[in-house]
Amino acid sequence: MATLSDRWLVRAGEHEVNRPYGTVVLATVGMVLGLGLAACAQDASRTAGARASHNVREPVPPTLSPADGTESEAIATYRAMWADAEAAARTADPKHPRLDNHAEQKALWLLQYMMEHARKAGVTIEGTVVVDPMVVKSGKDKVELRDCIDGSKWVQVKPGGSSGGSSDGLSGGRRRAEARVVRAAADKWKVSDLYLEDVGTCIK
């Protein structure tokens, strides 16, 4: 069975995703409470503690920060882009109306190229692309993602329903993918850059 063809490994532009290799150091701060030496000091401490106990508030559930919301939208957009690609691939239509729903610029061009390549080869593509993106860099209007996509269940189908052959002999292999998701017109998020590496460039 064929997977994402190596001939689709077109780098659409010269964009390079920044990779954060910094180390985050968590500092733990300890608080030492001194014990009073005199009985009167102990009594005063108990009184203060009793008063303070009345002012303790119930814990407030964590809320989604603006950054978390931005990253969630970017990931949802990336996943939706692949769902659009799956829909277009069933007919190998480079002009499928869903292709630009969640992709633009170089990412859209790459998806259209993939559909055009399949159409010229006389095949359609059935199944799904398994994705599991992670955020590597985040900003107010731009989020960069890294993924290890599995195209083994996204297979070429020849006329008559037979599966196409794999051009690389590595069906089931995973590919490293990088994407940039940006806030586009009308406050809508879209994938603007999409890079696919060779089979075997990542291990999940």
PDB file of C-alpha atoms in Angstrom:
ATOM      1  CA  MET A   1       0.000   0.000   0.000  1.00  0.00           C
ATOM      2  CA  ALA A   2       1.220   3.476  -0.804  1.00  0.00           C
ATOM      3  CA  THR A   3       1.644   6.183   1.738  1.00  0.00           C
ATOM      4  CA  LEU A   4       2.583   9.825   1.385  1.00  0.00           C
ATOM      5  CA  SER A   5       4.878   9.742  -1.645  1.00  0.00           C
ATOM      6  CA  ASP A   6       8.469  10.968  -1.372  1.00  0.00           C
ATOM      7  CA  ARG A   7       7.759  13.060  -4.421  1.00  0.00           C
ATOM      8  CA  TRP A   8       5.477  15.140  -2.241  1.00  0.00           C
ATOM      9  CA  LEU A   9       8.340  16.185  -0.004  1.00  0.00           C
ATOM     10  CA  VAL A  10       8.416  19.711  -1.401  1.00  0.00           C
ATOM     11  CA  ARG A  11       9.645  22.385   0.956  1.00  0.00           C
ATOM     12  CA  ALA A  12       7.290  25.226   0.227  1.00  0.00           C
ATOM     13  CA  GLY A  13       9.582  28.186   0.934  1.00  0.00           C
ATOM     14  CA  GLU A  14      12.625  28.811   3.051  1.00  0.00           C
ATOM     15  CA  HIS A  15      10.890  28.987   6.425  1.00  0.00           C
ATOM     16  CA  GLU A  16      12.624  27.237   9.270  1.00  0.00           C
ATOM     17  CA  VAL A  17      10.793  26.460  12.492  1.00  0.00           C
ATOM     18  CA  ASN A  18      12.605  27.540  15.622  1.00  0.00           C
ATOM     19  CA  ARG A  19      13.299  24.666  17.979  1.00  0.00           C
ATOM     20  CA  PRO A  20      13.396  25.481  21.660  1.00  0.00           C
ATOM     21  CA  TYR A  21      16.227  23.564  23.304  1.00  0.00           C
ATOM     22  CA  GLY A  22      16.384  25.726  26.421  1.00  0.00           C
ATOM     23  CA  THR A  23      16.213  24.092  29.786  1.00  0.00           C
ATOM     24  CA  VAL A  24      13.537  25.161  32.181  1.00  0.00           C
ATOM     25  CA  VAL A  25      14.715  25.242  35.766  1.00  0.00           C
ATOM     26  CA  LEU A  26      12.081  25.101  38.471  1.00  0.00           C
ATOM     27  CA  ALA A  27      13.127  26.754  41.732  1.00  0.00           C
ATOM     28  CA  THR A  28      11.528  25.544  44.937  1.00  0.00           C
ATOM     29  CA  VAL A  29      11.323  28.040  47.761  1.00  0.00           C
ATOM     30  CA  GLY A  30      10.887  26.739  51.344  1.00  0.00           C
ATOM     31  CA  MET A  31       9.269  28.736  54.132  1.00  0.00           C
ATOM     32  CA  VAL A  32      10.510  28.227  57.707  1.00  0.00           C
ATOM     33  CA  LEU A  33       8.131  29.009  60.563  1.00  0.00           C
ATOM     34  CA  GLY A  34       9.817  29.940  63.867  1.00  0.00           C
ATOM     35  CA  LEU A  35       8.419  28.644  67.134  1.00  0.00           C
ATOM     36  CA  GLY A  36       7.928  31.157  69.934  1.00  0.00           C
ATOM     37  CA  LEU A  37       9.887  30.599  73.117  1.00  0.00           C
ATOM     38  CA  ALA A  38       7.405  32.173  75.477  1.00  0.00           C
ATOM     39  CA  ALA A  39       3.926  30.878  76.233  1.00  0.00           C
ATOM     40  CA  CYS A  40       2.423  34.283  75.541  1.00  0.00           C
ATOM     41  CA  ALA A  41       3.984  34.281  72.076  1.00  0.00           C
ATOM     42  CA  GLN A  42       2.452  30.850  71.406  1.00  0.00           C
ATOM     43  CA  ASP A  43      -0.963  32.088  72.489  1.00  0.00           C
ATOM     44  CA  ALA A  44      -0.664  35.104  70.212  1.00  0.00           C
ATOM     45  CA  SER A  45       0.263  32.835  67.328  1.00  0.00           C
ATOM     46  CA  ARG A  46      -2.763  30.597  67.922  1.00  0.00           C
ATOM     47  CA  THR A  47      -5.033  33.642  68.031  1.00  0.00           C
ATOM     48  CA  ALA A  48      -3.618  35.000  64.777  1.00  0.00           C
ATOM     49  CA  GLY A  49      -3.989  31.589  63.163  1.00  0.00           C
ATOM     50  CA  ALA A  50      -7.615  31.334  64.228  1.00  0.00           C
ATOM     51  CA  ARG A  51      -8.346  34.735  62.725  1.00  0.00           C
ATOM     52  CA  ALA A  52      -6.568  33.868  59.514  1.00  0.00           C
ATOM     53  CA  SER A  53      -8.533  30.635  59.142  1.00  0.00           C
ATOM     54  CA  HIS A  54     -11.711  32.660  58.713  1.00  0.00           C
ATOM     55  CA  ASN A  55     -10.163  34.459  55.739  1.00  0.00           C
ATOM     56  CA  VAL A  56      -9.107  31.360  53.800  1.00  0.00           C
ATOM     57  CA  ARG A  57     -10.759  31.308  50.379  1.00  0.00           C
ATOM     58  CA  GLU A  58     -11.871  28.270  48.461  1.00  0.00           C
ATOM     59  CA  PRO A  59      -9.425  27.316  45.672  1.00  0.00           C
ATOM     60  CA  VAL A  60     -10.365  28.807  42.327  1.00  0.00           C
ATOM     61  CA  PRO A  61     -10.402  26.354  39.384  1.00  0.00           C
ATOM     62  CA  PRO A  62      -7.678  27.125  36.820  1.00  0.00           C
ATOM     63  CA  THR A  63      -8.855  29.077  33.817  1.00  0.00           C
ATOM     64  CA  LEU A  64      -7.581  28.854  30.265  1.00  0.00           C
ATOM     65  CA  SER A  65      -4.961  31.523  29.688  1.00  0.00           C
ATOM     66  CA  PRO A  66      -4.934  33.521  26.426  1.00  0.00           C
ATOM     67  CA  ALA A  67      -1.791  31.636  25.370  1.00  0.00           C
ATOM     68  CA  ASP A  68      -3.444  28.265  26.001  1.00  0.00           C
ATOM     69  CA  GLY A  69      -6.482  29.365  23.996  1.00  0.00           C
ATOM     70  CA  THR A  70      -4.295  30.462  21.097  1.00  0.00           C
ATOM     71  CA  GLU A  71      -2.417  27.165  21.055  1.00  0.00           C
ATOM     72  CA  SER A  72      -5.644  25.171  21.226  1.00  0.00           C
ATOM     73  CA  GLU A  73      -7.036  27.071  18.246  1.00  0.00           C
ATOM     74  CA  ALA A  74      -3.837  26.525  16.280  1.00  0.00           C
ATOM     75  CA  ILE A  75      -3.828  22.782  16.943  1.00  0.00           C
ATOM     76  CA  ALA A  76      -7.520  22.513  16.031  1.00  0.00           C
ATOM     77  CA  THR A  77      -6.822  24.386  12.784  1.00  0.00           C
ATOM     78  CA  TYR A  78      -3.932  22.065  11.921  1.00  0.00           C
ATOM     79  CA  ARG A  79      -6.081  18.988  12.507  1.00  0.00           C
ATOM     80  CA  ALA A  80      -8.913  20.483  10.453  1.00  0.00           C
ATOM     81  CA  MET A  81      -6.488  21.162   7.590  1.00  0.00           C
ATOM     82  CA  TRP A  82      -5.622  17.466   7.402  1.00  0.00           C
ATOM     83  CA  ALA A  83      -9.315  16.549   7.489  1.00  0.00           C
ATOM     84  CA  ASP A  84      -9.829  18.900   4.529  1.00  0.00           C
ATOM     85  CA  ALA A  85      -6.922  17.233   2.716  1.00  0.00           C
ATOM     86  CA  GLU A  86      -8.454  13.811   3.306  1.00  0.00           C
ATOM     87  CA  ALA A  87     -11.747  14.999   1.796  1.00  0.00           C
ATOM     88  CA  ALA A  88     -10.023  16.446  -1.281  1.00  0.00           C
ATOM     89  CA  ALA A  89      -7.862  13.335  -1.721  1.00  0.00           C
ATOM     90  CA  ARG A  90     -10.886  11.066  -2.118  1.00  0.00           C
ATOM     91  CA  THR A  91     -11.351  12.624  -5.559  1.00  0.00           C
ATOM     92  CA  ALA A  92      -7.769  13.883  -6.000  1.00  0.00           C
ATOM     93  CA  ASP A  93      -9.181  17.360  -6.586  1.00  0.00           C
ATOM     94  CA  PRO A  94      -6.617  20.196  -6.330  1.00  0.00           C
ATOM     95  CA  LYS A  95      -9.492  22.699  -6.511  1.00  0.00           C
ATOM     96  CA  HIS A  96     -11.583  21.086  -3.815  1.00  0.00           C
ATOM     97  CA  PRO A  97     -13.550  23.801  -1.953  1.00  0.00           C
ATOM     98  CA  ARG A  98     -12.363  22.611   1.452  1.00  0.00           C
ATOM     99  CA  LEU A  99      -8.641  22.917   0.772  1.00  0.00           C
ATOM    100  CA  ASP A 100      -8.471  26.616   1.621  1.00  0.00           C
ATOM    101  CA  ASN A 101     -10.763  26.392   4.640  1.00  0.00           C
ATOM    102  CA  HIS A 102      -7.832  26.017   7.025  1.00  0.00           C
ATOM    103  CA  ALA A 103      -4.765  26.467   4.789  1.00  0.00           C
ATOM    104  CA  GLU A 104      -3.277  29.362   2.870  1.00  0.00           C
ATOM    105  CA  GLN A 105      -0.098  30.443   1.121  1.00  0.00           C
ATOM    106  CA  LYS A 106       2.632  27.769   1.017  1.00  0.00           C
ATOM    107  CA  ALA A 107       0.650  25.184   2.987  1.00  0.00           C
ATOM    108  CA  LEU A 108      -2.271  25.474   0.567  1.00  0.00           C
ATOM    109  CA  TRP A 109       0.093  25.215  -2.393  1.00  0.00           C
ATOM    110  CA  LEU A 110       1.595  22.000  -1.016  1.00  0.00           C
ATOM    111  CA  LEU A 111      -1.827  20.408  -0.463  1.00  0.00           C
ATOM    112  CA  GLN A 112      -2.885  21.359  -3.988  1.00  0.00           C
ATOM    113  CA  TYR A 113       0.338  19.888  -5.356  1.00  0.00           C
ATOM    114  CA  MET A 114      -0.354  16.617  -3.545  1.00  0.00           C
ATOM    115  CA  MET A 115      -3.842  16.418  -5.074  1.00  0.00           C
ATOM    116  CA  GLU A 116      -2.534  17.306  -8.531  1.00  0.00           C
ATOM    117  CA  HIS A 117       0.175  14.646  -8.257  1.00  0.00           C
ATOM    118  CA  ALA A 118      -2.392  11.981  -7.341  1.00  0.00           C
ATOM    119  CA  ARG A 119      -4.726  13.075 -10.137  1.00  0.00           C
ATOM    120  CA  LYS A 120      -1.979  12.827 -12.755  1.00  0.00           C
ATOM    121  CA  ALA A 121      -1.038   9.392 -11.419  1.00  0.00           C
ATOM    122  CA  GLY A 122      -4.638   8.284 -11.905  1.00  0.00           C
ATOM    123  CA  VAL A 123      -5.231   7.456  -8.255  1.00  0.00           C
ATOM    124  CA  THR A 124      -7.335   8.725  -5.393  1.00  0.00           C
ATOM    125  CA  ILE A 125      -6.385   8.546  -1.723  1.00  0.00           C
ATOM    126  CA  GLU A 126      -8.553   6.929   0.926  1.00  0.00           C
ATOM    127  CA  GLY A 127      -8.275   6.727   4.684  1.00  0.00           C
ATOM    128  CA  THR A 128      -6.898   9.068   7.301  1.00  0.00           C
ATOM    129  CA  VAL A 129      -3.670  10.755   8.301  1.00  0.00           C
ATOM    130  CA  VAL A 130      -2.858  10.207  11.982  1.00  0.00           C
ATOM    131  CA  VAL A 131      -1.508  13.391  13.542  1.00  0.00           C
ATOM    132  CA  ASP A 132      -0.444  14.375  17.054  1.00  0.00           C
ATOM    133  CA  PRO A 133       0.988  17.913  16.916  1.00  0.00           C
ATOM    134  CA  MET A 134       2.869  19.654  19.703  1.00  0.00           C
ATOM    135  CA  VAL A 135       3.524  23.374  20.146  1.00  0.00           C
ATOM    136  CA  VAL A 136       7.174  24.425  19.845  1.00  0.00           C
ATOM    137  CA  LYS A 137       6.677  28.189  19.759  1.00  0.00           C
ATOM    138  CA  SER A 138       3.670  30.349  20.505  1.00  0.00           C
ATOM    139  CA  GLY A 139       2.736  33.995  20.054  1.00  0.00           C
ATOM    140  CA  LYS A 140      -0.398  36.088  19.956  1.00  0.00           C
ATOM    141  CA  ASP A 141      -0.909  35.688  16.209  1.00  0.00           C
ATOM    142  CA  LYS A 142       1.393  32.799  15.307  1.00  0.00           C
ATOM    143  CA  VAL A 143       1.968  29.274  16.595  1.00  0.00           C
ATOM    144  CA  GLU A 144       4.577  26.826  15.322  1.00  0.00           C
ATOM    145  CA  LEU A 145       3.894  23.103  15.548  1.00  0.00           C
ATOM    146  CA  ARG A 146       5.908  19.927  15.204  1.00  0.00           C
ATOM    147  CA  ASP A 147       4.382  16.552  14.424  1.00  0.00           C
ATOM    148  CA  CYS A 148       5.247  12.954  13.638  1.00  0.00           C
ATOM    149  CA  ILE A 149       2.516  12.053  11.179  1.00  0.00           C
ATOM    150  CA  ASP A 150       1.555   8.506  10.273  1.00  0.00           C
ATOM    151  CA  GLY A 151       0.316   8.133   6.682  1.00  0.00           C
ATOM    152  CA  SER A 152       0.110   4.330   6.686  1.00  0.00           C
ATOM    153  CA  LYS A 153      -3.690   4.481   6.742  1.00  0.00           C
ATOM    154  CA  TRP A 154      -3.844   7.066   3.930  1.00  0.00           C
ATOM    155  CA  VAL A 155      -3.481   4.847   0.864  1.00  0.00           C
ATOM    156  CA  GLN A 156      -3.568   5.397  -2.874  1.00  0.00           C
ATOM    157  CA  VAL A 157      -6.400   3.616  -4.674  1.00  0.00           C
ATOM    158  CA  LYS A 158      -6.265   2.830  -8.378  1.00  0.00           C
ATOM    159  CA  PRO A 159      -9.353   2.789 -10.610  1.00  0.00           C
ATOM    160  CA  GLY A 160     -11.341  -0.320  -9.796  1.00  0.00           C
ATOM    161  CA  GLY A 161     -10.553  -0.178  -6.104  1.00  0.00           C
ATOM    162  CA  SER A 162      -7.108  -1.790  -5.994  1.00  0.00           C
ATOM    163  CA  SER A 163      -4.465  -0.259  -3.766  1.00  0.00           C
ATOM    164  CA  GLY A 164      -1.504   1.431  -5.388  1.00  0.00           C
ATOM    165  CA  GLY A 165       2.029   0.225  -4.744  1.00  0.00           C
ATOM    166  CA  SER A 166       4.379   1.963  -2.358  1.00  0.00           C
ATOM    167  CA  SER A 167       7.081   3.917  -4.143  1.00  0.00           C
ATOM    168  CA  ASP A 168       9.488   3.730  -1.205  1.00  0.00           C
ATOM    169  CA  GLY A 169       8.708   0.295   0.212  1.00  0.00           C
ATOM    170  CA  LEU A 170       8.318   1.751   3.707  1.00  0.00           C
ATOM    171  CA  SER A 171       4.573   1.742   4.198  1.00  0.00           C
ATOM    172  CA  GLY A 172       3.696   2.551   7.777  1.00  0.00           C
ATOM    173  CA  GLY A 173       6.712   4.789   8.207  1.00  0.00           C
ATOM    174  CA  ARG A 174       6.345   8.069  10.013  1.00  0.00           C
ATOM    175  CA  ARG A 175       7.367  11.484   8.789  1.00  0.00           C
ATOM    176  CA  ARG A 176       8.420  14.531  10.703  1.00  0.00           C
ATOM    177  CA  ALA A 177       6.190  17.502   9.912  1.00  0.00           C
ATOM    178  CA  GLU A 178       6.440  21.171  10.817  1.00  0.00           C
ATOM    179  CA  ALA A 179       3.715  23.761  10.444  1.00  0.00           C
ATOM    180  CA  ARG A 180       3.136  27.430  11.095  1.00  0.00           C
ATOM    181  CA  VAL A 181      -0.394  28.493  12.008  1.00  0.00           C
ATOM    182  CA  VAL A 182      -1.257  32.192  11.830  1.00  0.00           C
ATOM    183  CA  ARG A 183      -4.174  34.427  12.650  1.00  0.00           C
ATOM    184  CA  ALA A 184      -5.464  35.341   9.189  1.00  0.00           C
ATOM    185  CA  ALA A 185      -8.191  37.666   7.931  1.00  0.00           C
ATOM    186  CA  ALA A 186     -11.377  38.046   9.974  1.00  0.00           C
ATOM    187  CA  ASP A 187      -9.557  36.646  13.029  1.00  0.00           C
ATOM    188  CA  LYS A 188      -9.558  33.160  11.465  1.00  0.00           C
ATOM    189  CA  TRP A 189      -6.636  30.806  12.056  1.00  0.00           C
ATOM    190  CA  LYS A 190      -4.999  29.101   9.067  1.00  0.00           C
ATOM    191  CA  VAL A 191      -1.933  26.974   8.392  1.00  0.00           C
ATOM    192  CA  SER A 192       0.405  29.102   6.278  1.00  0.00           C
ATOM    193  CA  ASP A 193       3.494  26.835   6.115  1.00  0.00           C
ATOM    194  CA  LEU A 194       3.707  23.054   5.996  1.00  0.00           C
ATOM    195  CA  TYR A 195       6.846  20.918   5.639  1.00  0.00           C
ATOM    196  CA  LEU A 196       6.971  17.120   5.322  1.00  0.00           C
ATOM    197  CA  GLU A 197      10.218  15.209   5.801  1.00  0.00           C
ATOM    198  CA  ASP A 198      11.271  11.747   4.570  1.00  0.00           C
ATOM    199  CA  VAL A 199       9.797   8.505   5.865  1.00  0.00           C
ATOM    200  CA  GLY A 200      11.596   7.420   9.020  1.00  0.00           C
ATOM    201  CA  THR A 201      12.530  10.917  10.192  1.00  0.00           C
ATOM    202  CA  CYS A 202      10.621  10.529  13.453  1.00  0.00           C
ATOM    203  CA  ILE A 203       9.629   7.801  15.880  1.00  0.00           C
ATOM    204  CA  LYS A 204       6.489   8.095  17.957  1.00  0.00           C
TER     205      LYS A 204
END
